[in-house]
mmCIF file of C-alpha atoms in Angstrom:
data_model
loop_
_atom_site.group_PDB
_atom_site.id
_atom_site.type_symbol
_atom_site.label_atom_id
_atom_site.label_comp_id
_atom_site.label_asym_id
_atom_site.label_seq_id
_atom_site.Cartn_x
_atom_site.Cartn_y
_atom_site.Cartn_z
ATOM 1 C CA UNK A 2 59.698 60.972 89.703
ATOM 2 C CA UNK A 3 61.088 60.172 86.411
ATOM 3 C CA UNK A 4 62.761 62.827 84.246
ATOM 4 C CA UNK A 5 61.713 62.929 80.292
ATOM 5 C CA UNK A 6 63.219 65.533 78.167
ATOM 6 C CA UNK A 7 61.377 66.471 74.543
ATOM 7 C CA UNK A 8 63.287 67.627 72.061
ATOM 8 C CA UNK A 9 60.524 68.276 69.324
ATOM 9 C CA UNK A 10 60.380 72.130 67.328
ATOM 10 C CA UNK A 11 56.519 71.361 66.737
ATOM 11 C CA UNK A 12 54.741 72.887 70.096
ATOM 12 C CA UNK A 13 51.583 71.227 69.543
ATOM 13 C CA UNK A 14 52.680 67.652 69.235
ATOM 14 C CA UNK A 15 55.490 68.606 71.921
ATOM 15 C CA UNK A 16 52.681 69.754 74.496
ATOM 16 C CA UNK A 17 50.456 67.026 73.854
ATOM 17 C CA UNK A 18 53.260 64.595 74.595
ATOM 18 C CA UNK A 19 53.716 66.438 77.837
ATOM 19 C CA UNK A 20 50.187 66.462 78.934
ATOM 20 C CA UNK A 21 49.920 62.716 78.340
ATOM 21 C CA UNK A 22 53.102 61.844 80.417
ATOM 22 C CA UNK A 23 52.066 64.213 82.801
ATOM 23 C CA UNK A 24 48.855 62.264 83.476
ATOM 24 C CA UNK A 25 51.295 58.978 83.711
ATOM 25 C CA UNK A 26 53.086 60.599 86.590
ATOM 26 C CA UNK A 27 56.621 61.722 84.726
ATOM 27 C CA UNK A 28 57.906 64.890 85.369
ATOM 28 C CA UNK A 29 58.520 66.706 81.597
ATOM 29 C CA UNK A 30 60.937 69.096 80.042
ATOM 30 C CA UNK A 31 60.326 70.337 76.517
ATOM 31 C CA UNK A 32 63.025 72.150 74.258
ATOM 32 C CA UNK A 33 61.830 73.505 70.555
ATOM 33 C CA UNK A 34 65.737 73.652 69.090
ATOM 34 C CA UNK A 35 67.834 70.731 68.378
ATOM 35 C CA UNK A 36 71.267 72.598 69.908
ATOM 36 C CA UNK A 37 69.328 73.535 73.078
ATOM 37 C CA UNK A 38 67.977 69.894 73.613
ATOM 38 C CA UNK A 39 71.296 68.818 72.940
ATOM 39 C CA UNK A 40 73.117 70.988 75.598
ATOM 40 C CA UNK A 41 69.664 70.366 78.317
ATOM 41 C CA UNK A 42 70.070 66.545 78.025
ATOM 42 C CA UNK A 43 73.825 66.721 79.124
ATOM 43 C CA UNK A 44 73.024 69.460 81.450
ATOM 44 C CA UNK A 45 70.838 67.827 83.661
ATOM 45 C CA UNK A 46 69.711 64.455 84.498
ATOM 46 C CA UNK A 47 67.262 62.778 82.461
ATOM 47 C CA UNK A 48 65.573 58.963 82.597
ATOM 48 C CA UNK A 49 64.585 58.551 79.143
ATOM 49 C CA UNK A 50 64.649 61.301 75.768
ATOM 50 C CA UNK A 51 61.668 61.938 73.318
ATOM 51 C CA UNK A 52 63.750 62.931 70.185
ATOM 52 C CA UNK A 53 62.350 64.041 66.719
ATOM 53 C CA UNK A 54 64.739 63.848 63.449
ATOM 54 C CA UNK A 55 64.008 67.279 61.898
ATOM 55 C CA UNK A 56 65.298 70.016 64.359
ATOM 56 C CA UNK A 57 66.536 73.757 63.607
ATOM 57 C CA UNK A 58 70.167 74.300 65.474
ATOM 58 C CA UNK A 59 70.884 70.432 65.638
ATOM 59 C CA UNK A 60 69.080 67.385 63.434
ATOM 60 C CA UNK A 61 67.639 64.388 65.735
ATOM 61 C CA UNK A 62 70.473 61.971 63.930
ATOM 62 C CA UNK A 63 73.341 64.109 65.353
ATOM 63 C CA UNK A 64 71.918 64.399 68.489
ATOM 64 C CA UNK A 65 71.161 60.657 69.013
ATOM 65 C CA UNK A 66 74.870 59.931 67.702
ATOM 66 C CA UNK A 67 76.563 62.429 70.232
ATOM 67 C CA UNK A 68 74.326 61.517 73.520
ATOM 68 C CA UNK A 69 74.666 57.812 72.984
ATOM 69 C CA UNK A 70 78.516 58.686 73.260
ATOM 70 C CA UNK A 71 77.780 60.209 76.449
ATOM 71 C CA UNK A 72 74.976 59.171 78.127
ATOM 72 C CA UNK A 73 73.326 55.428 78.672
ATOM 73 C CA UNK A 74 69.507 56.341 79.004
ATOM 74 C CA UNK A 75 66.548 55.493 76.906
ATOM 75 C CA UNK A 76 66.590 57.435 73.846
ATOM 76 C CA UNK A 77 62.795 57.042 71.720
ATOM 77 C CA UNK A 78 62.770 58.704 68.791
ATOM 78 C CA UNK A 79 59.493 60.128 67.440
ATOM 79 C CA UNK A 80 59.614 61.330 63.599
ATOM 80 C CA UNK A 81 57.492 61.725 60.497
ATOM 81 C CA UNK A 82 59.726 60.276 58.708
ATOM 82 C CA UNK A 83 58.782 56.733 57.832
ATOM 83 C CA UNK A 84 61.552 55.523 55.603
ATOM 84 C CA UNK A 85 63.706 52.266 56.646
ATOM 85 C CA UNK A 86 66.688 53.807 55.991
ATOM 86 C CA UNK A 87 66.191 56.606 58.489
ATOM 87 C CA UNK A 88 64.853 53.688 61.650
ATOM 88 C CA UNK A 89 68.323 52.130 60.559
ATOM 89 C CA UNK A 90 70.414 54.861 61.096
ATOM 90 C CA UNK A 91 68.952 56.306 64.119
ATOM 91 C CA UNK A 92 68.721 52.452 65.892
ATOM 92 C CA UNK A 93 72.774 52.254 64.462
ATOM 93 C CA UNK A 94 73.285 55.514 66.736
ATOM 94 C CA UNK A 95 72.027 54.136 69.590
ATOM 95 C CA UNK A 96 68.602 55.037 69.602
ATOM 96 C CA UNK A 97 66.369 52.657 71.371
ATOM 97 C CA UNK A 98 62.740 52.910 69.896
ATOM 98 C CA UNK A 99 61.558 54.843 66.908
ATOM 99 C CA UNK A 100 57.707 55.630 66.803
ATOM 100 C CA UNK A 101 56.182 57.124 64.026
ATOM 101 C CA UNK A 102 53.958 60.572 63.601
ATOM 102 C CA UNK A 103 51.200 60.383 63.872
ATOM 103 C CA UNK A 104 50.700 58.242 66.938
ATOM 104 C CA UNK A 105 48.431 58.071 69.826
ATOM 105 C CA UNK A 106 49.540 59.694 72.647
ATOM 106 C CA UNK A 107 48.318 57.300 75.032
ATOM 107 C CA UNK A 108 50.133 54.494 73.391
ATOM 108 C CA UNK A 109 53.298 56.492 73.488
ATOM 109 C CA UNK A 110 53.026 57.130 76.947
ATOM 110 C CA UNK A 111 52.473 53.536 77.776
ATOM 111 C CA UNK A 112 55.214 52.642 75.794
ATOM 112 C CA UNK A 113 57.221 55.582 77.932
ATOM 113 C CA UNK A 114 56.694 53.605 80.859
ATOM 114 C CA UNK A 115 57.281 50.341 79.145
ATOM 115 C CA UNK A 116 60.702 51.378 78.261
ATOM 116 C CA UNK A 117 61.461 52.944 81.845
ATOM 117 C CA UNK A 118 60.727 49.844 83.279
ATOM 118 C CA UNK A 119 62.437 47.407 81.502
ATOM 119 C CA UNK A 120 65.705 49.590 81.645
ATOM 120 C CA UNK A 121 65.277 50.109 85.487
ATOM 121 C CA UNK A 122 65.331 45.969 85.426
ATOM 122 C CA UNK A 123 68.037 46.055 82.899
ATOM 123 C CA UNK A 124 70.378 48.360 85.545
ATOM 124 C CA UNK A 125 69.174 46.376 88.451
ATOM 125 C CA UNK A 126 69.687 43.010 86.938
ATOM 126 C CA UNK A 127 71.801 40.744 89.119
ATOM 127 C CA UNK A 128 71.383 37.727 87.495
ATOM 128 C CA UNK A 129 75.487 37.698 86.054
ATOM 129 C CA UNK A 130 77.554 35.962 88.343
ATOM 130 C CA UNK A 131 81.086 37.306 89.300
ATOM 131 C CA UNK A 132 82.687 34.377 87.376
ATOM 132 C CA UNK A 133 81.004 35.110 84.495
ATOM 133 C CA UNK A 134 78.730 31.945 84.744
ATOM 134 C CA UNK A 135 75.006 32.435 83.667
ATOM 135 C CA UNK A 136 72.604 29.117 84.791
ATOM 136 C CA UNK A 137 68.970 29.243 83.920
ATOM 137 C CA UNK A 138 66.457 26.726 83.256
ATOM 138 C CA UNK A 139 69.075 23.861 82.578
ATOM 139 C CA UNK A 140 71.101 26.043 80.366
ATOM 140 C CA UNK A 141 74.736 27.152 81.194
ATOM 141 C CA UNK A 142 76.421 29.784 79.704
ATOM 142 C CA UNK A 143 80.369 30.347 80.717
ATOM 143 C CA UNK A 144 81.922 33.525 79.601
ATOM 144 C CA UNK A 145 85.232 32.804 79.880
ATOM 145 C CA UNK A 146 85.299 29.561 77.853
ATOM 146 C CA UNK A 147 82.862 30.874 75.547
ATOM 147 C CA UNK A 148 80.808 27.868 76.221
ATOM 148 C CA UNK A 149 77.271 26.615 76.344
ATOM 149 C CA UNK A 150 75.659 23.550 77.642
ATOM 150 C CA UNK A 151 71.852 22.765 77.798
ATOM 151 C CA UNK A 152 70.690 20.212 80.182
ATOM 152 C CA UNK A 153 74.402 19.300 80.708
ATOM 153 C CA UNK A 154 75.304 18.346 76.481
ATOM 154 C CA UNK A 155 77.837 20.996 75.069
ATOM 155 C CA UNK A 156 75.765 22.516 72.488
ATOM 156 C CA UNK A 157 77.439 24.646 69.453
ATOM 157 C CA UNK A 158 76.503 28.312 68.981
ATOM 158 C CA UNK A 159 77.962 30.998 66.499
ATOM 159 C CA UNK A 160 79.378 34.377 68.135
ATOM 160 C CA UNK A 161 76.148 36.173 67.391
ATOM 161 C CA UNK A 162 74.089 33.621 68.833
ATOM 162 C CA UNK A 163 76.252 33.208 71.961
ATOM 163 C CA UNK A 164 76.087 37.004 72.671
ATOM 164 C CA UNK A 165 72.223 37.168 71.959
ATOM 165 C CA UNK A 166 71.706 34.149 74.305
ATOM 166 C CA UNK A 167 73.831 35.791 76.849
ATOM 167 C CA UNK A 168 71.961 39.518 76.744
ATOM 168 C CA UNK A 169 68.757 37.454 76.894
ATOM 169 C CA UNK A 170 69.851 35.017 79.646
ATOM 170 C CA UNK A 171 71.211 38.370 81.542
ATOM 171 C CA UNK A 172 67.868 40.131 81.080
ATOM 172 C CA UNK A 173 65.414 37.293 82.066
ATOM 173 C CA UNK A 174 61.916 38.237 81.789
ATOM 174 C CA UNK A 175 61.924 41.242 80.139
ATOM 175 C CA UNK A 176 60.766 41.413 76.454
ATOM 176 C CA UNK A 177 63.096 42.990 73.797
ATOM 177 C CA UNK A 178 61.697 44.213 70.669
ATOM 178 C CA UNK A 179 63.689 42.574 67.423
ATOM 179 C CA UNK A 180 65.071 46.377 66.680
ATOM 180 C CA UNK A 181 66.578 46.786 70.445
ATOM 181 C CA UNK A 182 67.895 43.430 70.141
ATOM 182 C CA UNK A 183 69.569 44.134 67.039
ATOM 183 C CA UNK A 184 70.888 47.473 67.970
ATOM 184 C CA UNK A 185 72.518 45.876 71.103
ATOM 185 C CA UNK A 186 74.042 42.737 69.668
ATOM 186 C CA UNK A 187 74.603 43.870 65.922
ATOM 187 C CA UNK A 188 74.553 47.668 65.924
ATOM 188 C CA UNK A 189 75.556 48.863 62.603
ATOM 189 C CA UNK A 190 77.265 45.383 61.537
ATOM 190 C CA UNK A 191 74.270 43.606 59.379
ATOM 191 C CA UNK A 192 73.722 46.788 57.417
ATOM 192 C CA UNK A 193 69.635 47.274 59.015
ATOM 193 C CA UNK A 194 68.946 43.740 58.279
ATOM 194 C CA UNK A 195 66.899 43.059 61.159
ATOM 195 C CA UNK A 196 65.651 39.661 60.063
ATOM 196 C CA UNK A 197 68.829 38.104 61.366
ATOM 197 C CA UNK A 198 67.341 38.766 64.935
ATOM 198 C CA UNK A 199 64.690 35.939 64.447
ATOM 199 C CA UNK A 200 66.798 33.703 62.382
ATOM 200 C CA UNK A 201 69.548 33.526 65.355
ATOM 201 C CA UNK A 202 66.660 32.892 67.469
ATOM 202 C CA UNK A 203 65.453 29.880 66.174
ATOM 203 C CA UNK A 204 69.127 28.956 65.661
ATOM 204 C CA UNK A 205 69.214 29.324 69.317
ATOM 205 C CA UNK A 206 66.373 27.225 69.526
ATOM 206 C CA UNK A 207 67.700 24.439 67.480
ATOM 207 C CA UNK A 208 70.782 24.275 70.133
ATOM 208 C CA UNK A 209 69.415 24.726 73.640
ATOM 209 C CA UNK A 210 65.415 23.830 73.939
ATOM 210 C CA UNK A 211 64.317 19.860 74.045
ATOM 211 C CA UNK A 212 61.793 20.696 72.087
ATOM 212 C CA UNK A 213 62.208 23.864 69.171
ATOM 213 C CA UNK A 214 59.197 23.816 67.810
ATOM 214 C CA UNK A 215 57.696 24.074 71.330
ATOM 215 C CA UNK A 216 60.398 26.230 73.564
ATOM 216 C CA UNK A 217 60.340 26.942 77.142
ATOM 217 C CA UNK A 218 63.350 29.415 77.346
ATOM 218 C CA UNK A 219 63.447 31.578 74.113
ATOM 219 C CA UNK A 220 59.854 32.814 74.019
ATOM 220 C CA UNK A 221 58.282 34.762 71.123
ATOM 221 C CA UNK A 222 55.983 37.516 72.639
ATOM 222 C CA UNK A 223 53.975 38.421 69.642
ATOM 223 C CA UNK A 224 53.857 41.984 68.248
ATOM 224 C CA UNK A 225 56.231 42.799 70.913
ATOM 225 C CA UNK A 226 59.580 40.885 70.766
ATOM 226 C CA UNK A 227 61.467 37.903 72.688
ATOM 227 C CA UNK A 228 62.516 37.095 76.095
ATOM 228 C CA UNK A 229 64.035 34.537 78.029
ATOM 229 C CA UNK A 230 62.032 32.728 80.473
ATOM 230 C CA UNK A 231 62.911 30.619 83.581
#
């Protein structure tokens, strides 16, 4: 059974989250103080953390930053703060998703299960070969030489485009949100301009797709994100 840690000082919200997550077959622990939640996350194994930002003891920004230095598990922010700068900060600190309050408990539970599934697929992916070569759908990416060919022809990609294509190919079939891709590839380098993701996606399509206006491999899943399809 997957274990979820909720770090939330509003007991009413925490209890609602717990009820819906348990109905989805997940084991849930609640901590209402930031410092206690941080210590709990380090003391026991969890599969995902739901983290509020405004907490007594230690705020969610600091918790997110410190946990990401020590743990490789999904961290989802659940906060009433709607400002873009808060989303940018937490994604820069390593959060995987940002859910705004008020939220639908049923939708939150579905998002948690989806994130757990994506994470399991990510960790279990065996598509990356030992020699650093990826070959999918007629596209070959070679990490050692930092080159890409499509249908046997070499193509030019900038560094971030190369990294983004590599990430999508390694995790072929998994849909990633724009925010998640930005966090994984750019971190804080672009000062929170997540619009750079679709720009780079379009450049990759122009380079590797036979018909960039009707892509077969670098797909947009409307309202969700992007994925590589073989």
